[in-house]
Every structure is written in C-alpha cells, then in structure tokens.
XYZ file of N, CA and C in Angstrom:
411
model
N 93.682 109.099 97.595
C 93.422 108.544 96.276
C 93.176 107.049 96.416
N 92.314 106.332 95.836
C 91.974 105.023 95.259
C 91.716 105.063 94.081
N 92.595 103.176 93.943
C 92.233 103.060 92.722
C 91.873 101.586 92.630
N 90.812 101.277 91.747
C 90.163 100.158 91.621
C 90.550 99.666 90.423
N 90.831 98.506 89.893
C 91.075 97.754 89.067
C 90.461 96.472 88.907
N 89.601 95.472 87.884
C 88.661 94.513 87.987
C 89.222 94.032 86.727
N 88.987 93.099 86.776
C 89.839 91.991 85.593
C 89.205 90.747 85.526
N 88.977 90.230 84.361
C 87.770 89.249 84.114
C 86.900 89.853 83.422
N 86.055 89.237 83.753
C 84.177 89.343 83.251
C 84.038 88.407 82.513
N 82.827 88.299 81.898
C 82.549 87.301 80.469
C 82.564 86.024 81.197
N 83.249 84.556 80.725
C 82.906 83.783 81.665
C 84.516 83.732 82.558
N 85.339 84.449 82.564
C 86.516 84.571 83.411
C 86.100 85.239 84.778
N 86.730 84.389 85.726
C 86.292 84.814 87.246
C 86.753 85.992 87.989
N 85.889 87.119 87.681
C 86.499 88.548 88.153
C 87.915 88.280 89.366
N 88.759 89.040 88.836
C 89.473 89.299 89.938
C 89.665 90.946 90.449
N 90.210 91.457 91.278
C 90.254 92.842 91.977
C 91.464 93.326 92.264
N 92.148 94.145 92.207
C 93.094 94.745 92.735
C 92.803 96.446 93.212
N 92.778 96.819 94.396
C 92.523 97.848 95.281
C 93.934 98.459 95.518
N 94.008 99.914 95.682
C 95.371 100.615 96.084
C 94.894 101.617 96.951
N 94.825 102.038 97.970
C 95.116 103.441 98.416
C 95.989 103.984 98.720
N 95.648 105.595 98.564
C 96.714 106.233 99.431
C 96.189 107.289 100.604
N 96.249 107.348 101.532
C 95.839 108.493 102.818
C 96.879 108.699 103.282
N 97.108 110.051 102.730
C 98.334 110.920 103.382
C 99.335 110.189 103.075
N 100.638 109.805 103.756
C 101.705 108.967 103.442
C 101.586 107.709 103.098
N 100.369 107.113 103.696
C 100.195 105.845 104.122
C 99.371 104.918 102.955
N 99.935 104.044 102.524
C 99.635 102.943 101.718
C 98.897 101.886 102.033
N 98.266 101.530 101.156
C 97.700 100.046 101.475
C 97.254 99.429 99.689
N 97.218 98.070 100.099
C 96.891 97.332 98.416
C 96.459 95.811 98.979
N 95.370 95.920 98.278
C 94.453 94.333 98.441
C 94.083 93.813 97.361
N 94.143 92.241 97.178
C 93.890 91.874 96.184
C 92.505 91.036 96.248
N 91.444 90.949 95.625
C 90.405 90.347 95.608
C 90.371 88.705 94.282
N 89.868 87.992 95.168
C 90.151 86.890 94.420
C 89.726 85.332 95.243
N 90.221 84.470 94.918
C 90.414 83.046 95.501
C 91.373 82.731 96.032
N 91.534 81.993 97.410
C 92.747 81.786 97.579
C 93.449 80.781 96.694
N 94.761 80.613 96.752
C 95.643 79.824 95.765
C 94.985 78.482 96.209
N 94.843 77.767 95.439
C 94.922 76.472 95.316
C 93.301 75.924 96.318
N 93.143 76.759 95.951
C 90.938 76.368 96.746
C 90.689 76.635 95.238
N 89.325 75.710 95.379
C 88.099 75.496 94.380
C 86.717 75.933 94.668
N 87.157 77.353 95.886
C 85.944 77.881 96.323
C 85.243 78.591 94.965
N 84.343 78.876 95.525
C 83.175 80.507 94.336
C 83.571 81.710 94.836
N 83.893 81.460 96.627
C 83.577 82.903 96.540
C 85.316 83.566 96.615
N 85.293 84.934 96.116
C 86.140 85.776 96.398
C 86.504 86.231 97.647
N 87.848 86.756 98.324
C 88.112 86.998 99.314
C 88.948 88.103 98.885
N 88.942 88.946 100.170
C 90.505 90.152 99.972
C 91.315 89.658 100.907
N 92.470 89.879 100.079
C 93.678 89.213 100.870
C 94.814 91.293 100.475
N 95.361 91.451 102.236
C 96.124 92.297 101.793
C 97.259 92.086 101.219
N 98.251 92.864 100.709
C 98.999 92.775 99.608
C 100.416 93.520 100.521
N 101.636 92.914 100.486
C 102.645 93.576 101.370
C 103.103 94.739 100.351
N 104.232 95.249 100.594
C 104.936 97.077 99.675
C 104.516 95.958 98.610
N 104.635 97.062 97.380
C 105.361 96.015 96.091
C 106.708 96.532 96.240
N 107.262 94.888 95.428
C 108.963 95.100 95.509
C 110.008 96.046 95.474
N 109.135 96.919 94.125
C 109.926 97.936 93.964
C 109.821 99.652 94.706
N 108.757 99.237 95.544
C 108.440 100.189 96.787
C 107.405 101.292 96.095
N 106.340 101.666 97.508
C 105.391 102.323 96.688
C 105.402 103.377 96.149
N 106.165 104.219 96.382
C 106.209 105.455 95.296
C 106.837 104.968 94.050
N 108.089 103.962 93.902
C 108.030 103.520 92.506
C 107.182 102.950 91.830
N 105.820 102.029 92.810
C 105.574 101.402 91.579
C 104.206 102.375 91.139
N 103.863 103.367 92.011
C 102.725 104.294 91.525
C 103.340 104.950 90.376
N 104.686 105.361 91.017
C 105.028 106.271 89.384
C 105.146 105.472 87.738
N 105.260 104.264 88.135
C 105.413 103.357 86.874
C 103.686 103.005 86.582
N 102.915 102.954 87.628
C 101.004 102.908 87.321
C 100.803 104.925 86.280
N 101.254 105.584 87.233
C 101.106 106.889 86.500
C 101.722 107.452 85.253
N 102.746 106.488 84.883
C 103.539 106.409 83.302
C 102.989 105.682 82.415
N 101.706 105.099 83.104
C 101.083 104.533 81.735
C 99.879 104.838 81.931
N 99.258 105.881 82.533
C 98.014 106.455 82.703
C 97.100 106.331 82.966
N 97.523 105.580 84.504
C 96.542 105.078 85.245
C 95.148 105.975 85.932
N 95.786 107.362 85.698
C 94.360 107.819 86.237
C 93.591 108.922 85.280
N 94.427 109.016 83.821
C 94.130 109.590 82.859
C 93.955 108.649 81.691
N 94.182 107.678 81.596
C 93.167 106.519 79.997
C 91.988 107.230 80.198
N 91.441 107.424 78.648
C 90.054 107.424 78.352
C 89.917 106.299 78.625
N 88.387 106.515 78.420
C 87.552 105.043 78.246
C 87.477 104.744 76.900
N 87.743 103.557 76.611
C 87.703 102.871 75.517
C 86.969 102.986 74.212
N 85.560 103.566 74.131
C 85.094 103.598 73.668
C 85.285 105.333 73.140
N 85.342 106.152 73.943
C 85.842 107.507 73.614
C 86.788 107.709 72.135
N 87.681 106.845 72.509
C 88.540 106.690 71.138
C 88.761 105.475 70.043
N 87.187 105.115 70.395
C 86.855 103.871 69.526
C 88.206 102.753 69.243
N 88.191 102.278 70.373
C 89.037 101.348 70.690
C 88.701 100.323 71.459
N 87.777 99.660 70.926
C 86.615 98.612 71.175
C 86.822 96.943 70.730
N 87.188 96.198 71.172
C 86.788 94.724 70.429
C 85.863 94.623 70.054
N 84.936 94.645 70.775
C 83.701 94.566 70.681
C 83.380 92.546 70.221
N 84.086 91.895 71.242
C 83.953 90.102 71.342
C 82.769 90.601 72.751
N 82.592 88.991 72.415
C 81.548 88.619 73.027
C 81.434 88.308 74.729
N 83.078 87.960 74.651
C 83.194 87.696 76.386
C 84.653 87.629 75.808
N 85.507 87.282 77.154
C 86.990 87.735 77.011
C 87.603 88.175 78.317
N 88.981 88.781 78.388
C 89.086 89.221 79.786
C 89.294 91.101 79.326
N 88.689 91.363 80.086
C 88.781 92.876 79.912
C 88.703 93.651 81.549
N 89.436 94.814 81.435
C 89.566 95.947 82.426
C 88.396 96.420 82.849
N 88.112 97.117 83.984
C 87.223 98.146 84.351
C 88.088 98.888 85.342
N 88.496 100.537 84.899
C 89.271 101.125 86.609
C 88.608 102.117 87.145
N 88.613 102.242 88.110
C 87.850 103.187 89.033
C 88.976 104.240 89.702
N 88.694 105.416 89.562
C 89.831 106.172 90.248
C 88.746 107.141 91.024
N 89.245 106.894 91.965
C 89.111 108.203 93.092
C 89.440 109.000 93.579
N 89.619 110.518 93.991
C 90.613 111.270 94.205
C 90.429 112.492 94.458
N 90.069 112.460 95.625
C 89.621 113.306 96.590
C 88.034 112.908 96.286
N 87.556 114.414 96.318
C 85.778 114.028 95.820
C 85.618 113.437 94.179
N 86.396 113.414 93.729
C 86.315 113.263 91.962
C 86.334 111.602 91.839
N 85.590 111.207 90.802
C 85.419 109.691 90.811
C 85.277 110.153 88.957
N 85.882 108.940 88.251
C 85.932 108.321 87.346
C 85.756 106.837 87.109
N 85.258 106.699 85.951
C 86.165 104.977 85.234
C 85.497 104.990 83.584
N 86.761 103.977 83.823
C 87.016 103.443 82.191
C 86.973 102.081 82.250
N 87.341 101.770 80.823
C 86.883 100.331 80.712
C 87.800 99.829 79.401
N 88.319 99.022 79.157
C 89.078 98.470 77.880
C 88.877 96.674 77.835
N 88.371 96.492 76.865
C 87.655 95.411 76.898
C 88.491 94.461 75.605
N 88.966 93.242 76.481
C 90.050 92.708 75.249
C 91.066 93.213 75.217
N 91.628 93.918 75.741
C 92.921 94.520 75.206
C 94.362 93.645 74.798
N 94.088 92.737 74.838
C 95.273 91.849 74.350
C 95.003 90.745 73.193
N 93.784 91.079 72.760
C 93.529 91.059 71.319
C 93.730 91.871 70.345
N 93.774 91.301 68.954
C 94.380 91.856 67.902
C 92.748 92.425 67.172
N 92.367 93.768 66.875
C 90.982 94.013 66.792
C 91.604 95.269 65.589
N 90.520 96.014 64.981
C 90.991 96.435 63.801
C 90.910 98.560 64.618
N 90.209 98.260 64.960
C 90.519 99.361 65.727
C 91.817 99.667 67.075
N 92.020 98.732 67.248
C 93.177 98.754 68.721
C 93.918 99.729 68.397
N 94.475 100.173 69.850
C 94.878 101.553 69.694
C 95.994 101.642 70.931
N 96.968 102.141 71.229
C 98.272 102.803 72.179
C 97.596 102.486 73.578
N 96.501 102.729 74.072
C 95.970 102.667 75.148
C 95.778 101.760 75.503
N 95.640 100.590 74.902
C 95.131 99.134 75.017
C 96.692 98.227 75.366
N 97.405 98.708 74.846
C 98.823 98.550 75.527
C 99.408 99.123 76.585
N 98.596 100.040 77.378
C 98.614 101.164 78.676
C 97.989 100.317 79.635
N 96.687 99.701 79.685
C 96.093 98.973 80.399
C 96.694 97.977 80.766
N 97.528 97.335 79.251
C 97.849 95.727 79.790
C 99.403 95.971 80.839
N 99.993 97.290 80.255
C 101.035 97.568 81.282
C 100.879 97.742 82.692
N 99.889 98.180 83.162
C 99.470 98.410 84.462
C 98.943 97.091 85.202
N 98.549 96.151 84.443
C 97.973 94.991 84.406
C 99.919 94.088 84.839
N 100.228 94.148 84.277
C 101.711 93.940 83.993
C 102.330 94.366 85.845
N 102.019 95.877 85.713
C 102.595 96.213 87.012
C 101.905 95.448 88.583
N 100.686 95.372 88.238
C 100.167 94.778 89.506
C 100.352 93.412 89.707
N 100.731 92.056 88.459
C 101.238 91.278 88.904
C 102.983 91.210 89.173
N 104.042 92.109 88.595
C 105.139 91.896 88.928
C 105.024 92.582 90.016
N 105.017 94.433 90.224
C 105.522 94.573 91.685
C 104.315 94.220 92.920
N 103.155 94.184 92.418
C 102.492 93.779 93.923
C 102.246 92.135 94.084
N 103.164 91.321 93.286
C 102.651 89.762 93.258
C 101.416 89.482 92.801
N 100.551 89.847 92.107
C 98.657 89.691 91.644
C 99.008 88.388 90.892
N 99.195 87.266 91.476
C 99.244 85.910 89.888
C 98.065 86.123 89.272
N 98.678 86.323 87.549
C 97.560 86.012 86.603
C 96.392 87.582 86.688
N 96.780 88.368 86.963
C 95.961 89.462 86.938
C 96.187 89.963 85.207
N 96.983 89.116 84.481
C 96.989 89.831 83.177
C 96.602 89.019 82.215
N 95.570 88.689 81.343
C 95.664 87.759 80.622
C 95.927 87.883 78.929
C-alpha cells in the first residue's frame, strides 16, 4: 500500500508526504524544503517511525479515512476559493489506485461537511506522529 498526500497549491508551496507499506516493512518521506533554506526546489527527506509507532499511527490515518474519504466534490463539500491550502490523496493498494481532493478544508464554507474535518485530522497526524512541520494549515 501507498499513500500520497500533497498540501498546498494556489500560491502556497506544495508540500508532500509519502507512506508505504511492503509486507512488514515501512517507510515515510517527506517532500519539501529543507528547514531554514530559501531554495525553490523541493527535496525528499526520509522520515524516521512516527512516535507513536507505525501500526499506531496508520490505525489513527485509517480512523479518519484515509483510504475511504470521498472526494470532495462527490458530497458537495467544496469551497470553491480561489487559491488556499487544500489536500490532494492518492492511495494505492495493490493494483487499485484512487484520489480525492478537499480543497480549503479549514475554512468556514456553507457547504462544509464531517469529512473536511477527516482530512485536517490526518493532516494533524502527519505533523504530530511523523514530525511534517506545518503540513496543516
């Protein structure tokens, strides 16, 4: 299984967070800038366990429906602003590929909906247990 996570867009500077799993074996990279450079370009930097170890913190990504969220628009749960920071996730799993998208979700929009608080939790999880600074805005 992989899972892709992208954060930014609009004029905010994409960032990435990557997870796999093969067989027992883990891995998690974060895509981004290094701390404290004023480069452009992005780099992957790997990511050690998260704290709370990886089968906990997948099960806390899979309690907020990390590989089952609709896409945003499915349940008309749209900002629909102009730029902003918004999600895109990619799940992979086995041959099966998906993604979704939640755009804004930590805006107050007249449609917002339960899911948009699912995203920002997972968003939540990748900067507390895998360290991601600022992966949530």
């Amino acid at each position: 299984i992989e899972v892709r996570i992208w954060a930014g867009f609009g004029l905010t500077r994409l960032k990435g967070f990557i997870l796999k799993r093969r067989g027992a074996d883990w891995s998690a990279v974060h895509i981004g800038i290094p701390n404290g450079s004023s480069g452009r370009k992005n780099e992957a930097f790997p990511l050690a366990a998260p704290q709370s170890g990886w089968e906990s913190a997948w099960d806390s990504m899979l309690g907020q429906g990390v590989l089952t969220l609709p896409d945003a628009t499915a349940i008309n749960c749209c900002a629909m602003y102009n730029d902003g920071y918004s999600y895109v996730v990619e799940v992979l799993k086995g041959k099966n590929y998906r993604t979704y998208m939640y755009d804004n979700p930590s805006k107050k929009f007249k449609n917002r909906c339960a899911e948009a608080d699912k995203i920002l939790a997972i968003a939540d999880i990748v900067t507390t247990d895998y360290g991601v600074a600022r992966f949530r805005q």
